[in-house]
Every structure is written in C-alpha cells, then in structure tokens.
Amino acid sequence: MVIMKSKFLHLTPMVLAGVFALFCGYSLYEIQCKALEVKITATEVKNIGESVKILNEKISKIHADLKIIQLDIEKRYDAMLKNPTFDSVTVKHAGSDAKISLYFNEDGTFRQVFYDASGTERVFVGINDQGGSAIRLKDKNGKTRISMGTNGNAPNESGAGLLVASPNEKPAIVLKAQQNLHAIHLINPTTNDENVRILSTSEGHSGFINLGKNGKTLTFLGDIDGRSFYQMGDEYGVPRFVMGSAVSELSPFVLKMLNEKGQVRLMSGIADDGVSFFTFMKDSQKPAFNLTANNKGDFASYVYKSPGQVAWETLSGVSTGKTLLDIFGVGNRR
C-alpha cells in the first residue's frame, strides 16, 4: 500500500489533469484545445499592454506639446496686453470661410476686409497714405457695386465721391462733392454713355443739367452767374432750339432756332433798353428780315438785300403818328 501511494505522488500534473479530465468525461483532444486557448489569450493581453504603453507615451508627449503651446500663447497675450501692437488680425468662423481681416501697414494706413461664408470679399474699409478713406461694397460674385470715399487732405483736392456700378462693375451713378464742384452723373453701363449730368460750381455761381444719349447732348439747362439758358438738340447732338438770358450779350433774353448745321435761322429777343426784335437769318448768319418794337409802341421792319444794305425799311411812330416807307433807298413818306 505504501508503494502504491508513492507512485501516485510522483505522477506529473499533466497526467493528473488527464486522469481528472477522463474521470470528468473530457477527451484528450478537448483538453489540448483548452490549453491552446489559454496560451493565445495571454499573448493578446501582452500585446494590448504594450499598445497601451505606447499610447500613454504619445498622450504624454501631446500633453507636453500642448503645455508648450499654452505657455507661448500666454506669453504672447501678456506681451500684447503690455504693448498691443500687431500687423494683422484675422477672425474666422469655425464652420465656414467667413472671416474678418484687419491689416496695418508701416505708414500707419490700414484696411479691413469682410468675407462671406464662401470666402468671397464683400466689404472693404481702408485709409490710404494720402489721408483718403474708402468703403467698397461687393456682391456675392466679388464685383464692386458701391464705392465711396474721400480723396485726401489737400485743400484743393478735398472732397467725397460715391459710385454705384452695374453687375459687370461699369459705372452707373457717380456723385462728386469737392470744394468748388458738385456733380451727379448718370451713365448707361452698357454703352458707357453719360445720359444725365448735373453740375454746380461755387466759382462763378454756375450750374447745369445735361441730358444726352449715345454721347450726344439732347437737352441742356444751365446757369452762368445768374443768367440761365435752355437748349434742345437733335439725335446727332446739334443744337436746334436755344433760349435764355445767357445766350447773347446783346439781350437779357433771346430765343434762337437753328438748322441741321447748327446755324441760327430765326432769332427773337428783348434788349436791355426794352426793344423787342424778331430776325430771320440767312445761311451766312446775316439778317434777311428784321422786326423791332420799343416800349412806346414804335415799330420798324427791315428787309436786307445784302449784308448791311437795307432793301426795304418801314418805320411807324405811334408817338408821332407818322409812317415812313423806304424802298431801295427811295424815300416815300405819308
């Protein structure tokens, strides 16, 4: 009995496990598979542990880098608070390309630009080195539609302007306000022709309104030092009708009608002494027939055979009750 006990104790653990397994109903093949599963699981655990170790090392490095970046930001922030100067600043939206950029130049000028969600420039604000300022508003295609600003600090150049453009950036409306000049221009953006021009100057107290088409003046209304006039032209821009107090130095008010060549063919007016006149002109711009009347009602008519030579003269004096007729130099009175 002692000998049997000794032999049993010298059995290896593997043999004992096999005996136990057989006793419990497991086959040797199943016992080998279970041992293999335990061995694979241990290898995987070892690999995972090494991966976790590497990951922890990377995380530690990222933390160290973030700490350096944080210290640099804090250093820059403290420096900015002590001396808040910088060349450019850009603030960007996190979810799109919308941003605001501010740029400073060495000469003290600056510009500020606003961009929409697609990154297109929409608003520009700036000051140039001449003291002028500008604002530009752009559409979604980046085309300038409205531009306004001032043009410097020089007394003779100081002024402001506004430009409204078409979608292809062609000028459509232009407003100018300078020291001695104020103007409004309405322009056809397709043909680039100025259709309307309104101008006023403080020097000479003059101003005018010009209406045109295809670069030709059709209607003109103006004032020069308190003397006004009105002009109408044909489709070619040739003046055909003119009237006003600034048309002739000989009369405070004159009406003229012109032919297709711009030559005066009919003229009527009132002179400074109150004498009214009506004159038909030849192509040579010399009078062919003339009628006059003064404030007393005296009437005179002249027919000219050549420049400066009267062919027919009729005088009628209301105050004297006499009429004089002179034909070709032959006097006939009654």
Tab-separated table of C-alpha atoms in Angstrom:
chain	number	residue	atom	x	y	z
A	1	MET	CA	0.000	0.000	0.000
A	2	VAL	CA	2.875	2.336	0.717
A	3	ILE	CA	4.446	1.628	-2.617
A	4	MET	CA	1.259	2.478	-4.498
A	5	LYS	CA	0.944	5.786	-2.694
A	6	SER	CA	4.462	6.763	-3.618
A	7	LYS	CA	3.932	6.058	-7.273
A	8	PHE	CA	0.763	8.105	-7.288
A	9	LEU	CA	2.503	11.124	-5.810
A	10	HIS	CA	5.231	11.010	-8.454
A	11	LEU	CA	2.715	11.447	-11.255
A	12	THR	CA	3.173	14.711	-13.216
A	13	PRO	CA	0.486	17.388	-13.006
A	14	MET	CA	-0.339	16.887	-16.689
A	15	VAL	CA	-1.002	13.219	-16.079
A	16	LEU	CA	-3.108	14.031	-13.078
A	17	ALA	CA	-5.075	16.590	-15.109
A	18	GLY	CA	-5.604	13.989	-17.808
A	19	VAL	CA	-6.801	11.449	-15.334
A	20	PHE	CA	-9.119	14.061	-13.813
A	21	ALA	CA	-10.419	15.039	-17.208
A	22	LEU	CA	-11.046	11.467	-18.207
A	23	PHE	CA	-12.805	10.969	-14.921
A	24	CYS	CA	-14.983	14.065	-15.644
A	25	GLY	CA	-15.757	12.987	-19.177
A	26	TYR	CA	-13.335	15.237	-21.275
A	27	SER	CA	-11.329	13.756	-24.132
A	28	LEU	CA	-7.593	14.355	-24.527
A	29	TYR	CA	-8.262	16.435	-27.681
A	30	GLU	CA	-10.600	18.807	-25.815
A	31	ILE	CA	-8.031	19.160	-23.049
A	32	GLN	CA	-5.338	20.201	-25.598
A	33	CYS	CA	-7.689	22.823	-27.219
A	34	LYS	CA	-8.439	24.416	-23.852
A	35	ALA	CA	-4.728	24.728	-23.103
A	36	LEU	CA	-4.145	26.359	-26.539
A	37	GLU	CA	-6.931	28.914	-25.932
A	38	VAL	CA	-5.359	29.952	-22.647
A	39	LYS	CA	-1.978	30.385	-24.361
A	40	ILE	CA	-3.464	32.684	-27.185
A	41	THR	CA	-5.357	34.830	-24.738
A	42	ALA	CA	-2.220	35.504	-22.740
A	43	THR	CA	-0.353	36.639	-25.898
A	44	GLU	CA	-3.114	39.030	-26.825
A	45	VAL	CA	-3.148	40.510	-23.355
A	46	LYS	CA	0.582	41.061	-23.565
A	47	ASN	CA	0.231	42.862	-26.938
A	48	ILE	CA	-2.582	45.059	-25.653
A	49	GLY	CA	-0.470	46.023	-22.695
A	50	GLU	CA	2.383	47.078	-24.974
A	51	SER	CA	-0.053	49.099	-27.172
A	52	VAL	CA	-1.490	50.859	-24.136
A	53	LYS	CA	2.016	51.705	-23.010
A	54	ILE	CA	2.884	53.232	-26.412
A	55	LEU	CA	-0.422	55.149	-26.459
A	56	ASN	CA	0.239	56.542	-22.988
A	57	GLU	CA	3.659	57.704	-24.137
A	58	LYS	CA	2.103	59.524	-27.142
A	59	ILE	CA	-0.552	61.105	-24.925
A	60	SER	CA	2.138	62.306	-22.568
A	61	LYS	CA	4.021	63.857	-25.500
A	62	ILE	CA	0.852	65.602	-26.759
A	63	HIS	CA	0.260	66.968	-23.265
A	64	ALA	CA	3.804	68.274	-23.198
A	65	ASP	CA	3.386	69.942	-26.620
A	66	LEU	CA	0.082	71.487	-25.552
A	67	LYS	CA	1.743	72.811	-22.447
A	68	ILE	CA	4.425	74.478	-24.585
A	69	ILE	CA	1.760	75.990	-26.899
A	70	GLN	CA	-0.228	77.206	-23.897
A	71	LEU	CA	2.825	78.864	-22.404
A	72	ASP	CA	3.600	80.526	-25.759
A	73	ILE	CA	0.015	81.812	-26.074
A	74	GLU	CA	0.082	83.157	-22.532
A	75	LYS	CA	3.406	84.822	-23.247
A	76	ARG	CA	2.090	86.440	-26.445
A	77	TYR	CA	-1.112	87.500	-24.716
A	78	ASP	CA	0.787	89.122	-21.861
A	79	ALA	CA	3.028	90.906	-24.394
A	80	MET	CA	0.001	92.135	-26.341
A	81	LEU	CA	-1.589	93.499	-23.174
A	82	LYS	CA	1.597	95.356	-22.309
A	83	ASN	CA	2.178	96.598	-25.882
A	84	PRO	CA	-0.950	95.956	-28.007
A	85	THR	CA	0.564	96.369	-31.494
A	86	PHE	CA	0.246	93.921	-34.377
A	87	ASP	CA	0.382	93.922	-38.193
A	88	SER	CA	-2.682	91.847	-38.973
A	89	VAL	CA	-5.557	90.114	-37.253
A	90	THR	CA	-7.959	87.579	-38.744
A	91	VAL	CA	-11.058	86.237	-37.025
A	92	LYS	CA	-12.543	83.225	-38.802
A	93	HIS	CA	-15.830	81.394	-38.391
A	94	ALA	CA	-15.288	77.764	-37.357
A	95	GLY	CA	-17.971	76.299	-39.619
A	96	SER	CA	-17.343	78.237	-42.874
A	97	ASP	CA	-14.927	80.520	-44.724
A	98	ALA	CA	-16.494	83.664	-43.258
A	99	LYS	CA	-13.869	85.857	-41.669
A	100	ILE	CA	-12.795	89.410	-40.845
A	101	SER	CA	-9.242	90.513	-41.576
A	102	LEU	CA	-7.543	93.674	-40.363
A	103	TYR	CA	-4.211	94.758	-41.868
A	104	PHE	CA	-1.875	97.557	-40.737
A	105	ASN	CA	0.929	98.982	-42.878
A	106	GLU	CA	4.186	100.582	-41.766
A	107	ASP	CA	2.985	104.052	-42.833
A	108	GLY	CA	0.005	103.855	-40.481
A	109	THR	CA	-2.576	103.081	-43.149
A	110	PHE	CA	-4.880	100.141	-42.724
A	111	ARG	CA	-7.605	98.143	-44.382
A	112	GLN	CA	-10.333	95.912	-43.041
A	113	VAL	CA	-11.910	93.224	-45.182
A	114	PHE	CA	-15.074	91.194	-44.538
A	115	TYR	CA	-15.570	87.815	-46.251
A	116	ASP	CA	-18.790	85.818	-46.530
A	117	ALA	CA	-19.281	82.091	-45.856
A	118	SER	CA	-17.870	81.183	-49.297
A	119	GLY	CA	-14.694	83.201	-48.714
A	120	THR	CA	-15.690	85.994	-51.141
A	121	GLU	CA	-14.707	89.553	-50.226
A	122	ARG	CA	-17.892	91.562	-49.569
A	123	VAL	CA	-16.875	94.722	-47.671
A	124	PHE	CA	-13.653	96.731	-47.785
A	125	VAL	CA	-12.785	99.642	-45.475
A	126	GLY	CA	-9.455	101.424	-45.643
A	127	ILE	CA	-7.350	104.578	-45.327
A	128	ASN	CA	-4.557	105.379	-47.803
A	129	ASP	CA	-1.275	107.229	-47.274
A	130	GLN	CA	-2.747	110.470	-48.681
A	131	GLY	CA	-5.356	110.700	-45.964
A	132	GLY	CA	-8.185	109.461	-48.141
A	133	SER	CA	-10.650	106.858	-46.950
A	134	ALA	CA	-12.686	104.339	-48.908
A	135	ILE	CA	-15.538	101.869	-48.477
A	136	ARG	CA	-16.351	99.265	-51.117
A	137	LEU	CA	-19.413	97.010	-51.065
A	138	LYS	CA	-19.339	93.922	-53.287
A	139	ASP	CA	-21.940	91.405	-54.396
A	140	LYS	CA	-21.784	87.621	-53.972
A	141	ASN	CA	-19.597	87.374	-57.085
A	142	GLY	CA	-16.979	89.706	-55.627
A	143	LYS	CA	-17.911	92.566	-58.004
A	144	THR	CA	-17.778	96.108	-56.590
A	145	ARG	CA	-21.312	97.590	-56.706
A	146	ILE	CA	-20.946	100.596	-54.402
A	147	SER	CA	-17.757	102.548	-53.756
A	148	MET	CA	-17.465	105.693	-51.672
A	149	GLY	CA	-14.715	107.683	-50.075
A	150	THR	CA	-12.681	110.847	-49.718
A	151	ASN	CA	-9.644	111.820	-51.759
A	152	GLY	CA	-7.073	113.261	-49.377
A	153	ASN	CA	-6.332	116.133	-47.065
A	154	ALA	CA	-5.047	118.733	-49.559
A	155	PRO	CA	-7.373	121.806	-49.559
A	156	ASN	CA	-7.677	121.835	-53.340
A	157	GLU	CA	-8.291	118.097	-53.513
A	158	SER	CA	-10.521	117.531	-50.519
A	159	GLY	CA	-13.842	116.052	-51.446
A	160	ALA	CA	-16.005	112.984	-51.408
A	161	GLY	CA	-17.460	110.710	-54.011
A	162	LEU	CA	-19.925	107.878	-54.469
A	163	LEU	CA	-20.039	105.360	-57.316
A	164	VAL	CA	-22.828	102.863	-57.977
A	165	ALA	CA	-21.892	100.203	-60.523
A	166	SER	CA	-23.688	97.573	-62.582
A	167	PRO	CA	-23.097	93.813	-62.072
A	168	ASN	CA	-20.148	93.999	-64.504
A	169	GLU	CA	-18.594	96.851	-62.443
A	170	LYS	CA	-19.422	99.515	-65.057
A	171	PRO	CA	-20.230	102.964	-63.553
A	172	ALA	CA	-23.959	103.715	-63.467
A	173	ILE	CA	-24.251	106.581	-60.950
A	174	VAL	CA	-21.405	108.893	-59.923
A	175	LEU	CA	-21.684	111.614	-57.277
A	176	LYS	CA	-18.880	114.081	-56.599
A	177	ALA	CA	-18.609	116.720	-53.897
A	178	GLN	CA	-15.455	118.824	-53.958
A	179	GLN	CA	-14.640	122.234	-52.577
A	180	ASN	CA	-15.881	124.187	-55.629
A	181	LEU	CA	-17.660	121.497	-57.597
A	182	HIS	CA	-20.696	119.290	-57.068
A	183	ALA	CA	-21.739	116.852	-59.760
A	184	ILE	CA	-24.092	113.953	-60.447
A	185	HIS	CA	-23.511	111.672	-63.436
A	186	LEU	CA	-25.968	109.027	-64.664
A	187	ILE	CA	-24.252	106.668	-67.082
A	188	ASN	CA	-25.524	103.902	-69.327
A	189	PRO	CA	-23.423	100.908	-68.142
A	190	THR	CA	-23.904	99.099	-71.470
A	191	THR	CA	-22.667	101.857	-73.782
A	192	ASN	CA	-20.732	103.824	-71.127
A	193	ASP	CA	-22.504	106.974	-72.352
A	194	GLU	CA	-23.351	109.745	-69.916
A	195	ASN	CA	-27.114	110.241	-70.144
A	196	VAL	CA	-27.561	112.757	-67.338
A	197	ARG	CA	-25.078	115.206	-65.852
A	198	ILE	CA	-25.912	117.699	-63.114
A	199	LEU	CA	-23.150	120.131	-62.245
A	200	SER	CA	-22.884	123.011	-59.805
A	201	THR	CA	-19.853	125.178	-59.046
A	202	SER	CA	-19.409	127.787	-56.356
A	203	GLU	CA	-16.962	129.734	-58.519
A	204	GLY	CA	-18.970	131.819	-60.986
A	205	HIS	CA	-22.216	130.529	-59.439
A	206	SER	CA	-22.790	128.286	-62.434
A	207	GLY	CA	-24.583	125.013	-62.812
A	208	PHE	CA	-26.273	122.969	-65.470
A	209	ILE	CA	-28.227	119.817	-66.238
A	210	ASN	CA	-27.252	117.875	-69.332
A	211	LEU	CA	-29.449	115.124	-70.780
A	212	GLY	CA	-27.978	113.047	-73.577
A	213	LYS	CA	-27.938	109.793	-75.479
A	214	ASN	CA	-25.083	107.930	-77.134
A	215	GLY	CA	-22.729	110.705	-76.095
A	216	LYS	CA	-24.881	113.415	-77.729
A	217	THR	CA	-26.455	116.322	-75.838
A	218	LEU	CA	-30.222	116.359	-76.327
A	219	THR	CA	-31.330	118.760	-73.608
A	220	PHE	CA	-29.260	121.285	-71.715
A	221	LEU	CA	-30.353	123.592	-68.900
A	222	GLY	CA	-27.747	125.845	-67.369
A	223	ASP	CA	-26.975	128.890	-65.316
A	224	ILE	CA	-23.873	131.079	-65.558
A	225	ASP	CA	-23.514	133.790	-62.940
A	226	GLY	CA	-27.278	134.148	-62.581
A	227	ARG	CA	-28.016	134.055	-66.316
A	228	SER	CA	-29.856	130.934	-67.389
A	229	PHE	CA	-30.458	129.276	-70.729
A	230	TYR	CA	-32.186	126.219	-72.171
A	231	GLN	CA	-31.095	124.209	-75.198
A	232	MET	CA	-32.580	121.315	-77.160
A	233	GLY	CA	-30.666	119.272	-79.729
A	234	ASP	CA	-31.465	116.660	-82.345
A	235	GLU	CA	-30.440	112.997	-82.319
A	236	TYR	CA	-26.981	113.983	-83.572
A	237	GLY	CA	-26.426	116.422	-80.711
A	238	VAL	CA	-26.749	119.520	-82.925
A	239	PRO	CA	-28.459	122.425	-81.096
A	240	ARG	CA	-31.820	123.212	-82.739
A	241	PHE	CA	-33.558	125.373	-80.130
A	242	VAL	CA	-31.904	127.721	-77.617
A	243	MET	CA	-33.385	130.323	-75.328
A	244	GLY	CA	-32.366	132.162	-72.202
A	245	SER	CA	-30.666	135.173	-70.710
A	246	ALA	CA	-27.128	133.819	-71.177
A	247	VAL	CA	-27.404	133.146	-74.921
A	248	SER	CA	-26.318	136.619	-76.119
A	249	GLU	CA	-24.570	139.604	-74.554
A	250	LEU	CA	-26.800	141.893	-76.612
A	251	SER	CA	-30.009	140.922	-74.909
A	252	PRO	CA	-31.140	139.751	-71.470
A	253	PHE	CA	-33.409	137.223	-73.176
A	254	VAL	CA	-33.029	135.617	-76.590
A	255	LEU	CA	-34.720	132.763	-78.429
A	256	LYS	CA	-32.891	131.056	-81.299
A	257	MET	CA	-33.903	128.378	-83.754
A	258	LEU	CA	-31.156	126.636	-85.711
A	259	ASN	CA	-30.931	124.371	-88.768
A	260	GLU	CA	-29.381	120.903	-89.005
A	261	LYS	CA	-25.940	122.526	-89.338
A	262	GLY	CA	-26.330	124.410	-86.075
A	263	GLN	CA	-26.772	127.761	-87.892
A	264	VAL	CA	-29.185	130.343	-86.489
A	265	ARG	CA	-32.108	130.915	-88.870
A	266	LEU	CA	-34.521	132.685	-86.562
A	267	MET	CA	-33.796	134.823	-83.518
A	268	SER	CA	-36.090	136.777	-81.234
A	269	GLY	CA	-35.440	138.630	-78.021
A	270	ILE	CA	-35.746	141.637	-75.774
A	271	ALA	CA	-32.844	144.063	-75.448
A	272	ASP	CA	-31.718	145.885	-72.322
A	273	ASP	CA	-33.496	149.081	-73.415
A	274	GLY	CA	-36.807	147.255	-73.755
A	275	VAL	CA	-36.736	146.965	-77.546
A	276	SER	CA	-38.034	143.633	-78.781
A	277	PHE	CA	-36.865	142.177	-82.071
A	278	PHE	CA	-37.560	139.330	-84.455
A	279	THR	CA	-34.935	138.401	-87.050
A	280	PHE	CA	-34.748	135.885	-89.910
A	281	MET	CA	-31.201	134.865	-90.715
A	282	LYS	CA	-29.557	133.620	-93.902
A	283	ASP	CA	-27.162	130.647	-94.073
A	284	SER	CA	-24.379	133.194	-93.891
A	285	GLN	CA	-25.682	134.187	-90.437
A	286	LYS	CA	-26.563	137.657	-91.769
A	287	PRO	CA	-30.054	139.121	-91.217
A	288	ALA	CA	-32.556	138.845	-94.078
A	289	PHE	CA	-35.610	140.323	-92.333
A	290	ASN	CA	-35.891	142.163	-89.047
A	291	LEU	CA	-38.787	143.492	-86.954
A	292	THR	CA	-38.378	145.728	-83.910
A	293	ALA	CA	-40.662	147.458	-81.440
A	294	ASN	CA	-39.882	149.676	-78.450
A	295	ASN	CA	-41.709	150.331	-75.207
A	296	LYS	CA	-43.626	153.276	-76.739
A	297	GLY	CA	-45.067	151.074	-79.466
A	298	ASP	CA	-42.885	152.427	-82.281
A	299	PHE	CA	-42.482	149.750	-84.908
A	300	ALA	CA	-39.860	149.169	-87.584
A	301	SER	CA	-39.243	146.485	-90.208
A	302	TYR	CA	-36.187	145.924	-92.366
A	303	VAL	CA	-35.581	143.776	-95.423
A	304	TYR	CA	-31.949	143.319	-96.403
A	305	LYS	CA	-30.754	142.686	-99.969
A	306	SER	CA	-27.156	142.093	-98.826
A	307	PRO	CA	-25.301	142.237	-95.519
A	308	GLY	CA	-25.514	145.780	-94.174
A	309	GLN	CA	-27.662	147.031	-97.111
A	310	VAL	CA	-31.362	147.633	-96.446
A	311	ALA	CA	-33.698	146.923	-99.360
A	312	TRP	CA	-36.966	147.751	-97.574
A	313	GLU	CA	-37.458	149.863	-94.491
A	314	THR	CA	-40.701	150.679	-92.777
A	315	LEU	CA	-40.967	152.891	-89.739
A	316	SER	CA	-44.149	153.559	-87.847
A	317	GLY	CA	-44.186	156.000	-84.966
A	318	VAL	CA	-47.139	155.698	-82.642
A	319	SER	CA	-45.992	158.673	-80.633
A	320	THR	CA	-45.656	160.879	-83.757
A	321	GLY	CA	-48.465	159.292	-85.770
A	322	LYS	CA	-46.190	159.099	-88.832
A	323	THR	CA	-45.195	156.187	-91.016
A	324	LEU	CA	-42.084	156.077	-93.171
A	325	LEU	CA	-41.532	153.699	-96.048
A	326	ASP	CA	-38.213	153.479	-97.811
A	327	ILE	CA	-37.893	151.067	-100.761
A	328	PHE	CA	-34.443	150.501	-102.265
A	329	GLY	CA	-33.250	153.843	-100.946
A	330	VAL	CA	-36.241	155.834	-102.383
A	331	GLY	CA	-37.981	157.682	-99.591
A	332	ASN	CA	-41.818	157.697	-99.564
A	333	ARG	CA	-43.407	159.399	-96.605
A	334	ARG	CA	-47.036	159.948	-95.746
